[in-house]
mmCIF file of C-alpha atoms in Angstrom:
data_model
loop_
_atom_site.group_PDB
_atom_site.id
_atom_site.type_symbol
_atom_site.label_atom_id
_atom_site.label_comp_id
_atom_site.label_asym_id
_atom_site.label_seq_id
_atom_site.Cartn_x
_atom_site.Cartn_y
_atom_site.Cartn_z
ATOM 1 C CA MET A 1 28.129 81.268 110.166
ATOM 2 C CA ILE A 2 30.985 83.367 111.041
ATOM 3 C CA ALA A 3 34.473 83.895 109.939
ATOM 4 C CA ARG A 4 37.102 83.301 112.344
ATOM 5 C CA ASN A 5 39.134 86.387 113.525
ATOM 6 C CA VAL A 6 42.916 85.578 113.196
ATOM 7 C CA SER A 7 43.805 86.465 116.316
ATOM 8 C CA ALA A 8 41.069 84.202 117.988
ATOM 9 C CA TYR A 9 41.812 81.532 115.524
ATOM 10 C CA VAL A 10 45.528 81.184 116.141
ATOM 11 C CA ARG A 11 45.313 81.184 119.846
ATOM 12 C CA ARG A 12 41.900 79.343 120.631
ATOM 13 C CA MET A 13 41.380 76.261 121.899
ATOM 14 C CA VAL A 14 44.123 76.688 124.399
ATOM 15 C CA GLY A 15 41.838 75.534 127.223
ATOM 16 C CA HIS A 16 39.599 77.513 129.721
ATOM 17 C CA LEU A 17 41.921 78.782 132.358
ATOM 18 C CA ARG A 18 39.898 77.997 135.409
ATOM 19 C CA LEU A 19 39.626 74.321 134.071
ATOM 20 C CA ALA A 20 43.223 74.073 132.881
ATOM 21 C CA LEU A 21 44.596 74.907 136.261
ATOM 22 C CA GLY A 22 43.845 71.704 137.714
ATOM 23 C CA LEU A 23 44.228 69.645 134.554
ATOM 24 C CA PHE A 24 47.550 71.038 134.053
ATOM 25 C CA LEU A 25 48.788 70.633 137.597
ATOM 26 C CA CYS A 26 47.889 67.065 137.857
ATOM 27 C CA ALA A 27 51.232 66.583 136.302
ATOM 28 C CA ALA A 28 52.756 68.428 138.995
ATOM 29 C CA ALA A 29 51.731 66.231 141.880
ATOM 30 C CA PRO A 30 54.827 63.930 143.228
ATOM 31 C CA ALA A 31 55.405 60.971 141.079
ATOM 32 C CA ALA A 32 55.330 58.701 144.298
ATOM 33 C CA ALA A 33 51.815 59.732 144.869
ATOM 34 C CA GLN A 34 50.533 58.923 141.342
ATOM 35 C CA ASP A 35 49.236 55.241 140.533
ATOM 36 C CA ALA A 36 50.562 54.722 137.057
ATOM 37 C CA ALA A 37 47.837 52.222 136.219
ATOM 38 C CA GLY A 38 45.165 54.642 137.276
ATOM 39 C CA PRO A 39 43.441 57.991 136.787
ATOM 40 C CA GLN A 40 45.906 60.793 137.893
ATOM 41 C CA ILE A 41 44.794 62.635 140.920
ATOM 42 C CA VAL A 42 45.141 66.727 141.408
ATOM 43 C CA PHE A 43 46.447 67.470 144.579
ATOM 44 C CA ASN A 44 45.973 71.072 145.978
ATOM 45 C CA GLU A 45 49.537 71.057 147.348
ATOM 46 C CA ALA A 46 50.843 70.535 144.008
ATOM 47 C CA GLU A 47 48.752 73.529 142.674
ATOM 48 C CA ILE A 48 49.832 75.608 145.529
ATOM 49 C CA ALA A 49 53.681 74.600 145.015
ATOM 50 C CA ALA A 50 53.556 75.505 141.048
ATOM 51 C CA LEU A 51 52.801 79.192 142.130
ATOM 52 C CA SER A 52 56.259 79.695 143.524
ATOM 53 C CA ARG A 53 58.257 77.852 140.985
ATOM 54 C CA PRO A 54 60.833 79.726 138.995
ATOM 55 C CA THR A 55 59.197 81.382 136.256
ATOM 56 C CA VAL A 56 59.667 81.782 132.487
ATOM 57 C CA ASP A 57 59.913 85.408 130.831
ATOM 58 C CA THR A 58 56.849 85.308 128.821
ATOM 59 C CA THR A 59 58.087 88.649 126.981
ATOM 60 C CA ASP A 60 60.664 86.562 125.374
ATOM 61 C CA PRO A 61 58.796 84.201 122.947
ATOM 62 C CA LYS A 62 62.077 82.206 122.290
ATOM 63 C CA ALA A 63 62.453 81.321 126.311
ATOM 64 C CA VAL A 64 58.712 80.237 126.111
ATOM 65 C CA LEU A 65 59.368 78.031 123.156
ATOM 66 C CA ARG A 66 62.641 76.977 124.690
ATOM 67 C CA HIS A 67 60.642 75.744 127.817
ATOM 68 C CA LEU A 68 58.148 74.006 125.934
ATOM 69 C CA LEU A 69 60.256 71.774 123.848
ATOM 70 C CA ARG A 70 62.377 70.988 126.843
ATOM 71 C CA GLY A 71 59.173 69.859 128.559
ATOM 72 C CA ALA A 72 57.662 68.156 125.568
ATOM 73 C CA GLY A 73 60.671 65.552 125.201
ATOM 74 C CA GLY A 74 61.973 64.090 121.968
ATOM 75 C CA GLU A 75 58.427 63.477 120.326
ATOM 76 C CA ILE A 76 55.282 64.689 120.435
ATOM 77 C CA VAL A 77 51.464 63.712 119.087
ATOM 78 C CA VAL A 78 49.289 66.085 117.749
ATOM 79 C CA TYR A 79 45.694 64.851 117.952
ATOM 80 C CA PRO A 80 43.531 68.104 116.848
ATOM 81 C CA SER A 81 42.772 67.733 113.197
ATOM 82 C CA GLU A 82 43.913 71.346 112.341
ATOM 83 C CA GLY A 83 47.380 70.654 113.772
ATOM 84 C CA TYR A 84 47.278 72.551 116.965
ATOM 85 C CA TYR A 85 49.586 71.243 119.888
ATOM 86 C CA TYR A 86 48.142 72.902 123.112
ATOM 87 C CA PHE A 87 49.884 73.546 126.079
ATOM 88 C CA ARG A 88 49.412 75.253 129.435
ATOM 89 C CA PHE A 89 51.829 75.943 132.508
ATOM 90 C CA GLN A 90 51.509 77.645 135.820
ATOM 91 C CA ASN A 91 53.778 80.490 135.345
ATOM 92 C CA GLY A 92 54.007 82.205 139.162
ATOM 93 C CA PRO A 93 50.608 83.160 139.626
ATOM 94 C CA ARG A 94 49.546 83.352 136.075
ATOM 95 C CA LEU A 95 48.331 80.478 133.976
ATOM 96 C CA ILE A 96 50.042 80.539 130.518
ATOM 97 C CA ALA A 97 48.052 78.815 127.859
ATOM 98 C CA GLY A 98 48.712 78.440 123.977
ATOM 99 C CA ASN A 99 49.452 76.287 121.097
ATOM 100 C CA LEU A 100 52.292 75.339 118.636
ATOM 101 C CA ARG A 101 50.200 74.728 115.441
ATOM 102 C CA PHE A 102 51.389 72.860 112.556
ATOM 103 C CA ASP A 103 49.129 74.083 109.817
ATOM 104 C CA LEU A 104 49.168 71.937 106.683
ATOM 105 C CA MET A 105 50.303 74.952 104.362
ATOM 106 C CA ASP A 106 52.414 76.847 106.868
ATOM 107 C CA ALA A 107 54.224 73.723 107.789
ATOM 108 C CA ALA A 108 54.787 72.696 104.269
ATOM 109 C CA GLN A 109 56.865 76.232 103.830
ATOM 110 C CA GLY A 110 58.781 75.464 107.100
ATOM 111 C CA GLN A 111 56.669 77.874 109.399
ATOM 112 C CA LEU A 112 55.280 77.239 112.786
ATOM 113 C CA ASN A 113 52.591 79.028 114.246
ATOM 114 C CA PHE A 114 53.234 80.079 117.783
ATOM 115 C CA ALA A 115 50.632 81.698 120.163
ATOM 116 C CA TYR A 116 50.129 81.842 124.185
ATOM 117 C CA TYR A 117 48.324 84.311 126.258
ATOM 118 C CA SER A 118 47.218 84.674 130.218
ATOM 119 C CA ARG A 119 43.665 86.261 130.759
ATOM 120 C CA ALA A 120 42.933 89.201 133.236
ATOM 121 C CA ALA A 121 39.295 89.148 134.826
ATOM 122 C CA PHE A 122 38.879 92.701 132.932
ATOM 123 C CA GLY A 123 40.440 94.214 130.017
ATOM 124 C CA GLU A 124 43.286 93.257 127.880
ATOM 125 C CA ASP A 125 45.234 90.024 128.450
ATOM 126 C CA PRO A 126 48.324 90.726 130.388
ATOM 127 C CA VAL A 127 50.126 88.362 128.149
ATOM 128 C CA ASP A 128 49.225 87.764 124.507
ATOM 129 C CA HIS A 129 51.566 86.748 122.051
ATOM 130 C CA TYR A 130 51.295 85.327 118.235
ATOM 131 C CA SER A 131 54.372 84.746 115.603
ATOM 132 C CA LEU A 132 54.845 82.778 112.820
ATOM 133 C CA LEU A 133 58.358 81.292 113.394
ATOM 134 C CA GLY A 134 60.591 80.202 110.554
ATOM 135 C CA PRO A 135 64.381 80.086 109.778
ATOM 136 C CA GLU A 136 65.137 83.798 110.357
ATOM 137 C CA ASP A 137 63.664 82.875 114.026
ATOM 138 C CA GLY A 138 66.277 79.593 114.457
ATOM 139 C CA ILE A 139 63.305 77.344 113.605
ATOM 140 C CA ARG A 140 63.692 74.530 111.183
ATOM 141 C CA LEU A 141 60.616 72.679 110.415
ATOM 142 C CA VAL A 142 60.970 69.684 107.763
ATOM 143 C CA THR A 143 58.157 67.618 106.581
ATOM 144 C CA VAL A 144 59.346 64.145 107.060
ATOM 145 C CA SER A 145 55.697 62.903 105.498
ATOM 146 C CA PRO A 146 52.397 64.144 105.329
ATOM 147 C CA PHE A 147 51.796 63.233 109.384
ATOM 148 C CA GLU A 148 55.368 63.365 110.438
ATOM 149 C CA TYR A 149 57.733 66.587 110.917
ATOM 150 C CA ARG A 150 61.051 67.299 112.472
ATOM 151 C CA LEU A 151 61.307 70.400 114.407
ATOM 152 C CA GLU A 152 64.707 71.772 115.233
ATOM 153 C CA PHE A 153 65.500 74.637 117.690
ATOM 154 C CA GLU A 154 68.715 75.653 119.229
ATOM 155 C CA GLY A 155 70.106 72.174 118.649
ATOM 156 C CA ARG A 156 67.189 70.476 120.074
ATOM 157 C CA VAL A 157 65.418 68.104 117.716
ATOM 158 C CA THR A 158 61.483 67.177 118.313
ATOM 159 C CA ARG A 159 59.809 64.612 116.072
ATOM 160 C CA VAL A 160 56.200 65.686 115.506
ATOM 161 C CA ILE A 161 53.778 62.889 114.899
ATOM 162 C CA ILE A 162 50.163 64.107 113.295
ATOM 163 C CA TYR A 163 47.335 61.796 114.201
ATOM 164 C CA ALA A 164 46.660 60.083 111.008
ATOM 165 C CA ALA A 165 43.301 58.593 111.929
ATOM 166 C CA VAL A 166 44.235 55.115 110.039
ATOM 167 C CA ASP A 167 41.717 53.004 112.043
ATOM 168 C CA GLU A 168 38.948 55.868 111.050
ATOM 169 C CA LEU A 169 39.832 55.832 107.562
ATOM 170 C CA ALA A 170 39.650 52.209 107.242
ATOM 171 C CA ALA A 171 36.390 51.663 108.897
ATOM 172 C CA PRO A 172 33.013 51.695 107.093
ATOM 173 C CA LYS A 173 31.658 55.073 107.057
ATOM 174 C CA PRO A 174 28.440 56.153 108.141
ATOM 175 C CA LEU A 175 26.988 57.502 105.325
ATOM 176 C CA ALA A 176 23.339 57.558 104.086
ATOM 177 C CA SER A 177 22.604 58.101 100.301
ATOM 178 C CA ASP A 178 23.773 60.959 98.604
ATOM 179 C CA GLU A 179 25.986 61.999 101.408
ATOM 180 C CA LEU A 180 29.889 62.509 100.971
ATOM 181 C CA TYR A 181 32.509 61.518 103.561
ATOM 182 C CA ILE A 182 34.687 64.640 104.041
ATOM 183 C CA GLY A 183 36.967 63.395 106.967
ATOM 184 C CA PRO A 184 37.693 62.332 110.462
ATOM 185 C CA VAL A 185 37.750 64.988 113.107
ATOM 186 C CA PHE A 186 39.476 64.832 116.254
ATOM 187 C CA ASP A 187 38.217 67.572 118.502
ATOM 188 C CA GLU A 188 40.672 69.055 121.054
ATOM 189 C CA SER A 189 38.286 67.935 123.749
ATOM 190 C CA GLY A 190 39.141 64.416 123.134
ATOM 191 C CA VAL A 191 35.714 63.613 121.029
ATOM 192 C CA ARG A 192 36.205 61.923 117.577
ATOM 193 C CA LEU A 193 33.739 62.810 114.888
ATOM 194 C CA HIS A 194 33.083 62.442 111.329
ATOM 195 C CA LEU A 195 32.239 65.520 109.262
ATOM 196 C CA ILE A 196 29.772 64.604 106.416
ATOM 197 C CA PHE A 197 28.269 66.804 103.529
ATOM 198 C CA ASP A 198 24.532 65.969 102.546
ATOM 199 C CA GLN A 199 24.689 66.568 98.738
ATOM 200 C CA THR A 200 20.752 66.861 98.544
ATOM 201 C CA GLU A 201 20.619 69.562 101.093
ATOM 202 C CA LYS A 202 23.891 70.903 100.459
ATOM 203 C CA ALA A 203 24.667 70.797 104.362
ATOM 204 C CA PHE A 204 27.763 69.983 106.579
ATOM 205 C CA PHE A 205 27.235 68.056 109.511
ATOM 206 C CA PHE A 206 29.234 66.310 112.314
ATOM 207 C CA VAL A 207 28.401 62.683 113.470
ATOM 208 C CA LEU A 208 29.978 61.082 116.578
ATOM 209 C CA ASN A 209 32.731 58.658 116.208
ATOM 210 C CA SER A 210 32.532 55.704 118.591
ATOM 211 C CA MET A 211 35.809 54.062 117.769
ATOM 212 C CA GLY A 212 38.683 54.344 120.399
ATOM 213 C CA PRO A 213 38.128 54.897 124.374
ATOM 214 C CA PRO A 214 34.715 57.223 125.033
ATOM 215 C CA ALA A 215 35.748 61.126 125.456
ATOM 216 C CA ASP A 216 32.309 61.471 127.259
ATOM 217 C CA THR A 217 29.384 60.152 129.114
ATOM 218 C CA PHE A 218 25.937 61.129 128.220
ATOM 219 C CA THR A 219 22.601 61.802 129.841
ATOM 220 C CA PRO A 220 19.473 61.381 127.990
ATOM 221 C CA HIS A 221 17.363 64.543 127.717
ATOM 222 C CA PRO A 222 14.419 64.383 129.857
ATOM 223 C CA ASP A 223 11.913 65.655 127.268
ATOM 224 C CA ALA A 224 13.387 64.777 124.008
ATOM 225 C CA PRO A 225 14.240 60.834 124.042
ATOM 226 C CA LEU A 226 16.313 61.176 120.886
ATOM 227 C CA VAL A 227 18.732 63.648 122.262
ATOM 228 C CA GLN A 228 21.570 62.758 124.650
ATOM 229 C CA VAL A 229 24.127 65.872 126.405
ATOM 230 C CA GLY A 230 27.596 65.140 126.940
ATOM 231 C CA ASP A 231 28.342 65.395 131.026
ATOM 232 C CA ARG A 232 31.784 66.707 130.460
ATOM 233 C CA THR A 233 31.714 68.688 127.162
ATOM 234 C CA GLY A 234 28.150 69.519 127.016
ATOM 235 C CA TYR A 235 27.950 68.689 123.545
ATOM 236 C CA VAL A 236 24.388 67.803 122.653
ATOM 237 C CA PHE A 237 23.754 64.669 119.731
ATOM 238 C CA PHE A 238 20.569 63.679 118.167
ATOM 239 C CA LYS A 239 19.886 60.166 117.314
ATOM 240 C CA ASP A 240 19.355 59.152 113.799
ATOM 241 C CA ALA A 241 18.290 55.613 114.738
ATOM 242 C CA ARG A 242 17.847 54.584 110.858
ATOM 243 C CA HIS A 243 21.470 54.817 110.479
ATOM 244 C CA ALA A 244 22.421 53.734 113.609
ATOM 245 C CA ARG A 245 24.412 57.267 114.552
ATOM 246 C CA TRP A 246 24.466 60.339 116.562
ATOM 247 C CA ILE A 247 24.519 63.610 115.155
ATOM 248 C CA LEU A 248 26.002 66.912 116.573
ATOM 249 C CA VAL A 249 23.182 69.374 117.128
ATOM 250 C CA GLY A 250 24.605 71.528 120.043
ATOM 251 C CA VAL A 251 27.296 73.428 121.774
ATOM 252 C CA ALA A 252 26.868 75.478 124.854
ATOM 253 C CA GLN A 253 27.179 78.986 124.275
ATOM 254 C CA ARG A 254 29.095 79.475 127.702
ATOM 255 C CA ASN A 255 31.713 77.225 126.226
ATOM 256 C CA ILE A 256 31.987 79.363 122.973
ATOM 257 C CA ASP A 257 32.073 82.736 124.732
ATOM 258 C CA GLY A 258 34.808 81.046 126.958
ATOM 259 C CA ASN A 259 36.789 79.842 123.876
ATOM 260 C CA ASN A 260 37.663 76.900 125.659
ATOM 261 C CA THR A 261 38.253 73.266 125.190
ATOM 262 C CA PHE A 262 34.560 72.433 124.577
ATOM 263 C CA ASP A 263 33.653 75.381 121.968
ATOM 264 C CA GLY A 264 33.029 73.199 119.221
ATOM 265 C CA PRO A 265 34.504 71.418 116.512
ATOM 266 C CA PHE A 266 34.649 74.340 113.906
ATOM 267 C CA ASP A 267 38.434 74.828 114.353
ATOM 268 C CA GLN A 268 39.218 70.941 113.907
ATOM 269 C CA LEU A 269 38.276 70.374 110.330
ATOM 270 C CA PRO A 270 39.974 67.488 108.480
ATOM 271 C CA ASP A 271 42.280 69.276 106.315
ATOM 272 C CA ARG A 272 44.757 66.582 105.817
ATOM 273 C CA PHE A 273 42.022 64.487 104.600
ATOM 274 C CA VAL A 274 40.119 66.257 101.898
ATOM 275 C CA ASP A 275 41.294 68.256 98.707
ATOM 276 C CA PRO A 276 41.550 72.138 99.640
ATOM 277 C CA ASP A 277 39.903 72.930 96.267
ATOM 278 C CA ARG A 278 37.021 70.442 96.797
ATOM 279 C CA MET A 279 36.660 71.792 100.380
ATOM 280 C CA ARG A 280 36.101 75.221 98.829
ATOM 281 C CA GLU A 281 33.720 74.048 96.311
ATOM 282 C CA LEU A 282 31.584 72.353 99.164
ATOM 283 C CA LEU A 283 31.673 75.578 101.255
ATOM 284 C CA GLU A 284 30.356 77.554 98.155
ATOM 285 C CA LEU A 285 27.466 74.890 97.836
ATOM 286 C CA ALA A 286 26.516 75.085 101.383
ATOM 287 C CA TYR A 287 26.697 79.061 101.904
ATOM 288 C CA PRO A 288 26.451 80.550 98.327
ATOM 289 C CA TYR A 289 27.169 84.064 99.626
ATOM 290 C CA LEU A 290 31.061 82.674 99.841
ATOM 291 C CA ALA A 291 31.184 82.236 96.150
ATOM 292 C CA GLY A 292 34.152 84.148 95.001
ATOM 293 C CA ARG A 293 35.240 85.253 98.578
ATOM 294 C CA ILE A 294 37.202 82.201 99.644
ATOM 295 C CA GLY A 295 40.058 79.931 98.455
ATOM 296 C CA PRO A 296 41.318 76.400 99.011
ATOM 297 C CA ARG A 297 40.109 75.313 102.363
ATOM 298 C CA GLY A 298 37.737 77.910 102.903
ATOM 299 C CA VAL A 299 40.312 80.703 103.589
ATOM 300 C CA PHE A 300 39.089 84.220 102.834
ATOM 301 C CA LEU A 301 40.712 85.928 100.024
ATOM 302 C CA ASP A 302 40.272 89.607 101.740
ATOM 303 C CA PRO A 303 41.083 89.663 104.712
ATOM 304 C CA PRO A 304 43.464 86.875 104.479
ATOM 305 C CA HIS A 305 44.199 84.522 107.294
ATOM 306 C CA MET A 306 40.451 84.255 108.121
ATOM 307 C CA ARG A 307 38.573 81.167 107.327
ATOM 308 C CA ALA A 308 34.884 80.483 106.848
ATOM 309 C CA MET A 309 33.577 78.474 109.744
ATOM 310 C CA VAL A 310 31.605 75.036 109.640
ATOM 311 C CA ALA A 311 29.349 75.117 112.570
ATOM 312 C CA PRO A 312 26.273 73.186 111.712
ATOM 313 C CA TYR A 313 25.021 72.897 115.271
ATOM 314 C CA ARG A 314 22.810 75.323 117.608
ATOM 315 C CA ARG A 315 24.833 77.311 119.998
ATOM 316 C CA TYR A 316 22.541 76.780 123.264
ATOM 317 C CA ASN A 317 22.143 78.610 126.226
ATOM 318 C CA SER A 318 20.003 75.949 128.049
ATOM 319 C CA THR A 319 19.604 72.110 127.219
ATOM 320 C CA ALA A 320 15.609 72.792 127.833
ATOM 321 C CA GLU A 321 15.872 74.475 123.930
ATOM 322 C CA PHE A 322 16.400 70.949 122.984
ATOM 323 C CA ALA A 323 12.857 69.960 123.902
ATOM 324 C CA THR A 324 11.677 71.219 120.538
ATOM 325 C CA LEU A 325 13.685 68.564 118.680
ATOM 326 C CA SER A 326 11.143 66.207 119.193
ATOM 327 C CA ASP A 327 9.487 67.480 116.282
ATOM 328 C CA CYS A 328 12.349 66.034 114.216
ATOM 329 C CA GLY A 329 11.293 62.846 115.165
ATOM 330 C CA PRO A 330 8.460 62.086 112.922
ATOM 331 C CA VAL A 331 10.865 62.675 109.866
ATOM 332 C CA ALA A 332 13.647 60.484 111.017
ATOM 333 C CA GLY A 333 12.577 57.994 108.329
ATOM 334 C CA ASP A 334 13.706 60.224 105.624
ATOM 335 C CA THR A 335 17.467 61.031 105.945
ATOM 336 C CA HIS A 336 17.651 64.206 104.139
ATOM 337 C CA ALA A 337 14.183 65.733 106.018
ATOM 338 C CA LEU A 338 16.142 64.878 109.028
ATOM 339 C CA ILE A 339 19.162 66.897 108.036
ATOM 340 C CA ARG A 340 17.032 69.839 106.850
ATOM 341 C CA CYS A 341 15.080 69.782 110.204
ATOM 342 C CA LEU A 342 18.136 69.606 112.322
ATOM 343 C CA GLN A 343 19.570 72.466 110.314
ATOM 344 C CA ALA A 344 16.538 74.716 110.693
ATOM 345 C CA PHE A 345 16.918 74.080 114.428
ATOM 346 C CA ALA A 346 20.681 74.848 114.387
ATOM 347 C CA TYR A 347 20.374 78.145 112.862
ATOM 348 C CA GLN A 348 16.905 79.599 113.846
#
């Protein structure tokens, strides 16, 4: 378990730059060339043309924000559970990536987290900005409801819709005995999960949520029949056959190091679906050394703006590591023993 550094925390999950270039520039392809009924296409000519478009002055955060809100239109939908609205755009030869974050606590105070950056091959990033914006910056952020905000900036009004997970909350929960349902998790990778707490083992774990369109395809592990690996995300899941669910057991270290879209759901916790003090209590049960060191939601008392991380899965370098998970198969009939086995594998 690792405390999240504030700089990495507020600007993370902006997308791996090498992947983001193609994903973003898809929208830059000529409209006539896109089939609205089918998958969008990334054309190399659009990628190249974007390199010579007029640029935004990234030394002026208001200019960047102005550009973003103009491009966003009058309404945006925020899917990731902790309120990040990610963006990226080609700014001449530099790819700018970042997020507007509608944090549950900050947004209630009318404050908007704003971060963006561009990476260099070596050394310091040439663009690296973070600010907490409020009325003094020309921002007016009004809470309309727990899942809706009104964002005003320079006369432009943007309606902000936070994904409310209505279907997930209404559906039966994938729980075994003595388990607590913490809440639905919408990862920025598009993968949907459930966060669950085993009261017997005092352990958190994520379970794949099969509701909605699939966000990945999976390949069975050749040496571990109860394991499947995401072809797009690299997320690894173990089959809990007794309860017809898949438990997240691995996230690729290369994605964690790259701070990219597929580096795991640790920063998309279901803040809007669990009482902040209850979350603190559960964190202290799972990680006793945190007792007295964290406040609501697991935010550290000192230093502030850092948060205890929930990442109960293995950070793997090779999928060959999961062959040993066959050892957990014999205990699959005992749910708590299975969770204990998977946790031991995650943290070894």
